[in-house]
PDB file of C-alpha atoms in Angstrom:
ATOM      1  CA  UNK A   1       0.173   0.602  -0.200  1.00  0.00           C
ATOM      2  CA  UNK A   2       1.584   3.493  -0.582  1.00  0.00           C
ATOM      3  CA  UNK A   3       1.599   5.693   1.996  1.00  0.00           C
ATOM      4  CA  UNK A   4       0.303   9.422  -0.594  1.00  0.00           C
ATOM      5  CA  UNK A   5       2.683  11.545   2.392  1.00  0.00           C
ATOM      6  CA  UNK A   6       6.288  10.552   0.269  1.00  0.00           C
ATOM      7  CA  UNK A   7       6.262  11.731  -2.436  1.00  0.00           C
ATOM      8  CA  UNK A   8       8.683  11.003  -5.917  1.00  0.00           C
ATOM      9  CA  UNK A   9      11.656  12.939  -5.879  1.00  0.00           C
ATOM     10  CA  UNK A  10      13.260  14.650  -9.369  1.00  0.00           C
ATOM     11  CA  UNK A  11      16.321  12.515 -10.153  1.00  0.00           C
ATOM     12  CA  UNK A  12      18.291  15.323 -10.250  1.00  0.00           C
ATOM     13  CA  UNK A  13      20.743  15.942  -7.089  1.00  0.00           C
ATOM     14  CA  UNK A  14      18.491  12.310  -5.518  1.00  0.00           C
ATOM     15  CA  UNK A  15      20.703  12.681  -2.863  1.00  0.00           C
ATOM     16  CA  UNK A  16      20.160  15.782  -1.493  1.00  0.00           C
ATOM     17  CA  UNK A  17      15.840  15.377  -2.326  1.00  0.00           C
ATOM     18  CA  UNK A  18      16.364  12.271  -0.160  1.00  0.00           C
ATOM     19  CA  UNK A  19      17.531  13.765   3.158  1.00  0.00           C
ATOM     20  CA  UNK A  20      15.456  16.564   2.353  1.00  0.00           C
ATOM     21  CA  UNK A  21      11.950  14.379   2.174  1.00  0.00           C
ATOM     22  CA  UNK A  22      12.975  12.467   5.471  1.00  0.00           C
ATOM     23  CA  UNK A  23      13.662  15.845   7.601  1.00  0.00           C
ATOM     24  CA  UNK A  24      10.295  16.946   6.344  1.00  0.00           C
ATOM     25  CA  UNK A  25       8.973  13.691   7.375  1.00  0.00           C
ATOM     26  CA  UNK A  26      10.551  13.856  10.726  1.00  0.00           C
ATOM     27  CA  UNK A  27       9.047  17.390  11.273  1.00  0.00           C
ATOM     28  CA  UNK A  28       5.809  16.668   9.780  1.00  0.00           C
ATOM     29  CA  UNK A  29       5.288  13.485  11.992  1.00  0.00           C
ATOM     30  CA  UNK A  30       6.760  15.144  14.937  1.00  0.00           C
ATOM     31  CA  UNK A  31       9.187  11.712  15.101  1.00  0.00           C
ATOM     32  CA  UNK A  32      11.741  11.956  18.641  1.00  0.00           C
ATOM     33  CA  UNK A  33      15.068   9.795  19.608  1.00  0.00           C
ATOM     34  CA  UNK A  34      13.481   6.632  19.435  1.00  0.00           C
ATOM     35  CA  UNK A  35      11.549   6.671  16.404  1.00  0.00           C
ATOM     36  CA  UNK A  36      11.821   4.298  13.721  1.00  0.00           C
ATOM     37  CA  UNK A  37      11.693   5.703  10.261  1.00  0.00           C
ATOM     38  CA  UNK A  38      10.641   2.919   7.284  1.00  0.00           C
ATOM     39  CA  UNK A  39      12.598   0.139   5.749  1.00  0.00           C
ATOM     40  CA  UNK A  40      14.965   0.822   3.387  1.00  0.00           C
ATOM     41  CA  UNK A  41      13.274  -1.021   0.555  1.00  0.00           C
ATOM     42  CA  UNK A  42      10.330   1.009   1.902  1.00  0.00           C
ATOM     43  CA  UNK A  43      11.846   4.077   1.362  1.00  0.00           C
ATOM     44  CA  UNK A  44      13.412   3.785  -2.693  1.00  0.00           C
ATOM     45  CA  UNK A  45       9.732   2.915  -3.705  1.00  0.00           C
ATOM     46  CA  UNK A  46       7.809   5.444  -1.660  1.00  0.00           C
ATOM     47  CA  UNK A  47      10.554   7.982  -3.427  1.00  0.00           C
ATOM     48  CA  UNK A  48      10.755   6.153  -6.113  1.00  0.00           C
ATOM     49  CA  UNK A  49      15.026   6.325  -5.975  1.00  0.00           C
ATOM     50  CA  UNK A  50      17.140   3.643  -5.755  1.00  0.00           C
ATOM     51  CA  UNK A  51      17.897   1.801  -3.056  1.00  0.00           C
ATOM     52  CA  UNK A  52      22.003   3.192  -3.323  1.00  0.00           C
ATOM     53  CA  UNK A  53      20.281   6.454  -2.866  1.00  0.00           C
ATOM     54  CA  UNK A  54      18.560   5.818   0.532  1.00  0.00           C
ATOM     55  CA  UNK A  55      21.689   4.092   1.838  1.00  0.00           C
ATOM     56  CA  UNK A  56      24.175   6.836   1.134  1.00  0.00           C
ATOM     57  CA  UNK A  57      21.168   9.388   2.424  1.00  0.00           C
ATOM     58  CA  UNK A  58      20.906   7.157   5.338  1.00  0.00           C
ATOM     59  CA  UNK A  59      24.752   7.096   6.126  1.00  0.00           C
ATOM     60  CA  UNK A  60      25.066  11.164   6.565  1.00  0.00           C
ATOM     61  CA  UNK A  61      22.575  10.908   9.042  1.00  0.00           C
ATOM     62  CA  UNK A  62      24.229   8.181  10.675  1.00  0.00           C
ATOM     63  CA  UNK A  63      27.341  10.211  10.318  1.00  0.00           C
ATOM     64  CA  UNK A  64      25.870  12.702  12.039  1.00  0.00           C
ATOM     65  CA  UNK A  65      24.333  10.731  14.864  1.00  0.00           C
ATOM     66  CA  UNK A  66      20.408  11.540  14.000  1.00  0.00           C
ATOM     67  CA  UNK A  67      19.939   7.844  13.309  1.00  0.00           C
ATOM     68  CA  UNK A  68      21.456   4.620  13.812  1.00  0.00           C
ATOM     69  CA  UNK A  69      21.148   1.786  11.549  1.00  0.00           C
ATOM     70  CA  UNK A  70      19.452  -1.571  12.393  1.00  0.00           C
ATOM     71  CA  UNK A  71      19.360  -4.793  10.193  1.00  0.00           C
ATOM     72  CA  UNK A  72      16.383  -6.514  11.122  1.00  0.00           C
ATOM     73  CA  UNK A  73      12.550  -7.595   8.810  1.00  0.00           C
ATOM     74  CA  UNK A  74       9.188  -6.469   9.256  1.00  0.00           C
ATOM     75  CA  UNK A  75       8.159  -4.291  12.424  1.00  0.00           C
ATOM     76  CA  UNK A  76      12.407  -4.065  13.286  1.00  0.00           C
ATOM     77  CA  UNK A  77      13.530  -2.799   9.741  1.00  0.00           C
ATOM     78  CA  UNK A  78      14.544   0.882   9.574  1.00  0.00           C
ATOM     79  CA  UNK A  79      16.677   3.696  10.984  1.00  0.00           C
ATOM     80  CA  UNK A  80      16.176   5.016  14.969  1.00  0.00           C
ATOM     81  CA  UNK A  81      16.124   8.022  15.707  1.00  0.00           C
ATOM     82  CA  UNK A  82      18.647   8.648  18.409  1.00  0.00           C
ATOM     83  CA  UNK A  83      19.835  12.827  19.312  1.00  0.00           C
ATOM     84  CA  UNK A  84      18.275  15.375  19.569  1.00  0.00           C
ATOM     85  CA  UNK A  85      20.048  18.024  16.367  1.00  0.00           C
ATOM     86  CA  UNK A  86      21.986  19.825  18.695  1.00  0.00           C
ATOM     87  CA  UNK A  87      23.830  16.729  19.983  1.00  0.00           C
ATOM     88  CA  UNK A  88      24.723  16.289  16.072  1.00  0.00           C
ATOM     89  CA  UNK A  89      25.882  19.704  16.188  1.00  0.00           C
ATOM     90  CA  UNK A  90      28.370  19.354  19.041  1.00  0.00           C
ATOM     91  CA  UNK A  91      29.464  16.480  17.876  1.00  0.00           C
ATOM     92  CA  UNK A  92      30.316  18.173  14.582  1.00  0.00           C
ATOM     93  CA  UNK A  93      31.889  21.347  16.088  1.00  0.00           C
ATOM     94  CA  UNK A  94      34.134  18.947  18.631  1.00  0.00           C
ATOM     95  CA  UNK A  95      35.526  18.159  15.810  1.00  0.00           C
ATOM     96  CA  UNK A  96      36.561  20.251  13.925  1.00  0.00           C
ATOM     97  CA  UNK A  97      38.063  22.286  17.209  1.00  0.00           C
ATOM     98  CA  UNK A  98      40.060  18.324  17.092  1.00  0.00           C
ATOM     99  CA  UNK A  99      40.544  18.919  14.058  1.00  0.00           C
ATOM    100  CA  UNK A 100      41.796  22.869  14.373  1.00  0.00           C
ATOM    101  CA  UNK A 101      39.337  24.167  11.581  1.00  0.00           C
ATOM    102  CA  UNK A 102      37.747  25.958  13.885  1.00  0.00           C
ATOM    103  CA  UNK A 103      39.778  28.391  16.194  1.00  0.00           C
ATOM    104  CA  UNK A 104      39.319  28.293  20.311  1.00  0.00           C
ATOM    105  CA  UNK A 105      38.850  32.472  19.067  1.00  0.00           C
ATOM    106  CA  UNK A 106      35.685  32.023  16.874  1.00  0.00           C
ATOM    107  CA  UNK A 107      33.914  30.231  18.736  1.00  0.00           C
ATOM    108  CA  UNK A 108      33.863  32.467  22.114  1.00  0.00           C
ATOM    109  CA  UNK A 109      33.183  35.828  19.550  1.00  0.00           C
ATOM    110  CA  UNK A 110      29.876  33.167  18.912  1.00  0.00           C
ATOM    111  CA  UNK A 111      29.497  32.670  22.378  1.00  0.00           C
ATOM    112  CA  UNK A 112      30.069  36.250  23.361  1.00  0.00           C
ATOM    113  CA  UNK A 113      27.550  37.522  20.459  1.00  0.00           C
ATOM    114  CA  UNK A 114      24.698  34.955  21.071  1.00  0.00           C
ATOM    115  CA  UNK A 115      24.925  35.311  24.909  1.00  0.00           C
ATOM    116  CA  UNK A 116      24.928  39.431  25.242  1.00  0.00           C
ATOM    117  CA  UNK A 117      21.769  38.871  22.721  1.00  0.00           C
ATOM    118  CA  UNK A 118      19.988  36.224  24.913  1.00  0.00           C
ATOM    119  CA  UNK A 119      21.060  38.366  28.457  1.00  0.00           C
ATOM    120  CA  UNK A 120      19.115  41.075  26.954  1.00  0.00           C
ATOM    121  CA  UNK A 121      16.315  39.922  25.772  1.00  0.00           C
ATOM    122  CA  UNK A 122      15.691  38.073  29.119  1.00  0.00           C
ATOM    123  CA  UNK A 123      16.247  41.346  30.883  1.00  0.00           C
ATOM    124  CA  UNK A 124      13.944  43.160  29.097  1.00  0.00           C
ATOM    125  CA  UNK A 125      11.718  40.312  29.282  1.00  0.00           C
ATOM    126  CA  UNK A 126      12.613  39.734  33.185  1.00  0.00           C
ATOM    127  CA  UNK A 127      12.285  36.202  32.508  1.00  0.00           C
ATOM    128  CA  UNK A 128      12.301  33.277  35.082  1.00  0.00           C
ATOM    129  CA  UNK A 129      15.794  33.152  36.805  1.00  0.00           C
ATOM    130  CA  UNK A 130      14.983  29.904  38.248  1.00  0.00           C
ATOM    131  CA  UNK A 131      17.022  27.715  36.162  1.00  0.00           C
ATOM    132  CA  UNK A 132      19.652  30.611  36.055  1.00  0.00           C
ATOM    133  CA  UNK A 133      19.739  30.875  40.234  1.00  0.00           C
ATOM    134  CA  UNK A 134      19.962  26.843  40.580  1.00  0.00           C
ATOM    135  CA  UNK A 135      23.316  26.922  38.500  1.00  0.00           C
ATOM    136  CA  UNK A 136      24.547  29.525  40.431  1.00  0.00           C
ATOM    137  CA  UNK A 137      24.325  27.948  43.372  1.00  0.00           C
ATOM    138  CA  UNK A 138      26.073  24.540  42.107  1.00  0.00           C
ATOM    139  CA  UNK A 139      28.695  26.754  40.917  1.00  0.00           C
ATOM    140  CA  UNK A 140      28.977  28.130  44.845  1.00  0.00           C
ATOM    141  CA  UNK A 141      28.894  24.514  46.082  1.00  0.00           C
ATOM    142  CA  UNK A 142      31.440  23.215  43.094  1.00  0.00           C
ATOM    143  CA  UNK A 143      34.819  21.430  44.651  1.00  0.00           C
ATOM    144  CA  UNK A 144      36.624  20.866  41.223  1.00  0.00           C
ATOM    145  CA  UNK A 145      37.029  22.317  37.995  1.00  0.00           C
ATOM    146  CA  UNK A 146      35.114  19.911  36.562  1.00  0.00           C
ATOM    147  CA  UNK A 147      31.964  20.442  39.383  1.00  0.00           C
ATOM    148  CA  UNK A 148      31.604  23.577  38.550  1.00  0.00           C
ATOM    149  CA  UNK A 149      32.406  23.836  34.473  1.00  0.00           C
ATOM    150  CA  UNK A 150      29.247  21.217  34.771  1.00  0.00           C
ATOM    151  CA  UNK A 151      26.707  24.014  36.815  1.00  0.00           C
ATOM    152  CA  UNK A 152      28.443  26.932  34.867  1.00  0.00           C
ATOM    153  CA  UNK A 153      27.612  25.412  31.402  1.00  0.00           C
ATOM    154  CA  UNK A 154      23.927  25.159  32.941  1.00  0.00           C
ATOM    155  CA  UNK A 155      23.714  28.724  33.969  1.00  0.00           C
ATOM    156  CA  UNK A 156      24.815  29.898  30.193  1.00  0.00           C
ATOM    157  CA  UNK A 157      22.477  27.421  28.817  1.00  0.00           C
ATOM    158  CA  UNK A 158      19.868  28.382  31.115  1.00  0.00           C
ATOM    159  CA  UNK A 159      20.970  32.368  29.824  1.00  0.00           C
ATOM    160  CA  UNK A 160      20.115  31.737  26.309  1.00  0.00           C
ATOM    161  CA  UNK A 161      17.239  30.318  27.411  1.00  0.00           C
ATOM    162  CA  UNK A 162      15.877  32.625  28.896  1.00  0.00           C
ATOM    163  CA  UNK A 163      16.026  34.672  25.747  1.00  0.00           C
ATOM    164  CA  UNK A 164      13.063  32.791  24.783  1.00  0.00           C
ATOM    165  CA  UNK A 165      14.299  31.588  21.614  1.00  0.00           C
ATOM    166  CA  UNK A 166      14.897  28.045  21.218  1.00  0.00           C
ATOM    167  CA  UNK A 167      17.177  27.676  18.709  1.00  0.00           C
ATOM    168  CA  UNK A 168      19.463  30.051  20.607  1.00  0.00           C
ATOM    169  CA  UNK A 169      19.409  27.888  23.368  1.00  0.00           C
ATOM    170  CA  UNK A 170      20.124  24.838  21.254  1.00  0.00           C
ATOM    171  CA  UNK A 171      23.397  26.168  19.615  1.00  0.00           C
ATOM    172  CA  UNK A 172      24.685  27.527  23.257  1.00  0.00           C
ATOM    173  CA  UNK A 173      24.735  23.909  24.492  1.00  0.00           C
ATOM    174  CA  UNK A 174      26.425  22.572  20.947  1.00  0.00           C
ATOM    175  CA  UNK A 175      28.893  25.534  21.459  1.00  0.00           C
ATOM    176  CA  UNK A 176      29.465  24.429  25.712  1.00  0.00           C
ATOM    177  CA  UNK A 177      29.866  21.091  25.398  1.00  0.00           C
ATOM    178  CA  UNK A 178      32.440  21.285  22.426  1.00  0.00           C
ATOM    179  CA  UNK A 179      34.680  23.099  24.501  1.00  0.00           C
ATOM    180  CA  UNK A 180      33.808  21.672  27.651  1.00  0.00           C
ATOM    181  CA  UNK A 181      38.080  20.659  27.905  1.00  0.00           C
ATOM    182  CA  UNK A 182      38.770  24.335  27.390  1.00  0.00           C
ATOM    183  CA  UNK A 183      36.770  26.218  29.626  1.00  0.00           C
ATOM    184  CA  UNK A 184      38.164  23.057  32.459  1.00  0.00           C
ATOM    185  CA  UNK A 185      41.560  24.122  31.171  1.00  0.00           C
ATOM    186  CA  UNK A 186      40.386  27.859  32.202  1.00  0.00           C
ATOM    187  CA  UNK A 187      39.295  27.160  35.301  1.00  0.00           C
ATOM    188  CA  UNK A 188      42.139  25.292  36.270  1.00  0.00           C
ATOM    189  CA  UNK A 189      44.409  28.141  35.329  1.00  0.00           C
ATOM    190  CA  UNK A 190      42.196  30.263  36.823  1.00  0.00           C
ATOM    191  CA  UNK A 191      42.273  28.418  40.462  1.00  0.00           C
ATOM    192  CA  UNK A 192      40.149  30.517  42.121  1.00  0.00           C
ATOM    193  CA  UNK A 193      36.730  30.722  40.593  1.00  0.00           C
ATOM    194  CA  UNK A 194      35.409  33.617  43.243  1.00  0.00           C
ATOM    195  CA  UNK A 195      35.334  36.027  40.424  1.00  0.00           C
ATOM    196  CA  UNK A 196      33.581  33.962  38.388  1.00  0.00           C
ATOM    197  CA  UNK A 197      30.649  33.840  40.641  1.00  0.00           C
ATOM    198  CA  UNK A 198      30.846  37.412  41.295  1.00  0.00           C
ATOM    199  CA  UNK A 199      30.756  37.494  37.443  1.00  0.00           C
ATOM    200  CA  UNK A 200      27.228  35.244  37.059  1.00  0.00           C
ATOM    201  CA  UNK A 201      25.386  37.080  39.880  1.00  0.00           C
ATOM    202  CA  UNK A 202      25.830  40.694  38.317  1.00  0.00           C
ATOM    203  CA  UNK A 203      24.292  39.081  35.219  1.00  0.00           C
ATOM    204  CA  UNK A 204      21.602  37.430  37.045  1.00  0.00           C
ATOM    205  CA  UNK A 205      21.059  40.318  39.033  1.00  0.00           C
ATOM    206  CA  UNK A 206      20.647  41.994  35.803  1.00  0.00           C
ATOM    207  CA  UNK A 207      18.300  40.365  34.326  1.00  0.00           C
ATOM    208  CA  UNK A 208      15.969  40.278  37.743  1.00  0.00           C
ATOM    209  CA  UNK A 209      16.055  43.655  37.474  1.00  0.00           C
ATOM    210  CA  UNK A 210      15.027  44.107  34.713  1.00  0.00           C
ATOM    211  CA  UNK A 211      18.663  46.258  32.689  1.00  0.00           C
ATOM    212  CA  UNK A 212      19.081  44.857  29.742  1.00  0.00           C
ATOM    213  CA  UNK A 213      22.321  47.204  28.974  1.00  0.00           C
ATOM    214  CA  UNK A 214      23.587  45.760  32.059  1.00  0.00           C
ATOM    215  CA  UNK A 215      23.251  42.267  31.308  1.00  0.00           C
ATOM    216  CA  UNK A 216      24.799  42.777  28.180  1.00  0.00           C
ATOM    217  CA  UNK A 217      28.060  44.163  29.432  1.00  0.00           C
ATOM    218  CA  UNK A 218      28.014  41.619  32.303  1.00  0.00           C
ATOM    219  CA  UNK A 219      28.637  38.720  29.453  1.00  0.00           C
ATOM    220  CA  UNK A 220      30.980  41.131  28.424  1.00  0.00           C
ATOM    221  CA  UNK A 221      32.951  41.262  31.327  1.00  0.00           C
ATOM    222  CA  UNK A 222      32.730  37.839  31.960  1.00  0.00           C
ATOM    223  CA  UNK A 223      33.745  36.132  29.314  1.00  0.00           C
ATOM    224  CA  UNK A 224      37.140  38.323  29.023  1.00  0.00           C
ATOM    225  CA  UNK A 225      37.808  36.782  32.716  1.00  0.00           C
ATOM    226  CA  UNK A 226      37.741  33.578  31.487  1.00  0.00           C
ATOM    227  CA  UNK A 227      39.107  34.110  28.157  1.00  0.00           C
ATOM    228  CA  UNK A 228      41.767  36.989  28.697  1.00  0.00           C
ATOM    229  CA  UNK A 229      44.180  35.346  26.114  1.00  0.00           C
ATOM    230  CA  UNK A 230      41.510  35.833  23.856  1.00  0.00           C
TER     231      UNK A 230
END
């Protein structure tokens, strides 16, 4: 029985068209991690393309960490969605940092743009700061650089989320996760995290007080302190 939700794709740029159709189906059907895509043969028939084209598209999605291909028959056939888009983006950013295709300066500059914007919007909207407060308290109780970075990451991701833009939050989590090792090294170099905690308190106070200008300045000063060589 033909599934009318799938449309035959054009023969030109078949590989890209298959990817586009899969992406569309994931979005339209509201698929999440754990859901299964149709089997390779079924997809090829529905799209009117060769199985090799479907296989190539699946290989790309698997490399990006979006799906996990599993062998099987009947209901057990087909690839399974295994992660959120921001997880795949994190892996990609980490790879580029490891290969020196991206410089740390570029990542920090991007963080600055995102976090300044997010802090300003959160302050203007008088956003809920409960997640920021919890993360701030976590950094104060941290006993090791790794523990501090864990709560520091939660603080900065909560800051992005407080902007009200979900994509900003996803990008921020990817950036923070991809540079976790560098963050731990930065904390180890500083030794005393008192000043960083004071920066967090300043950011939190500016957002709570509804002062977007001060919130943006506080973020700028904080990142300059965390990465003085950049």
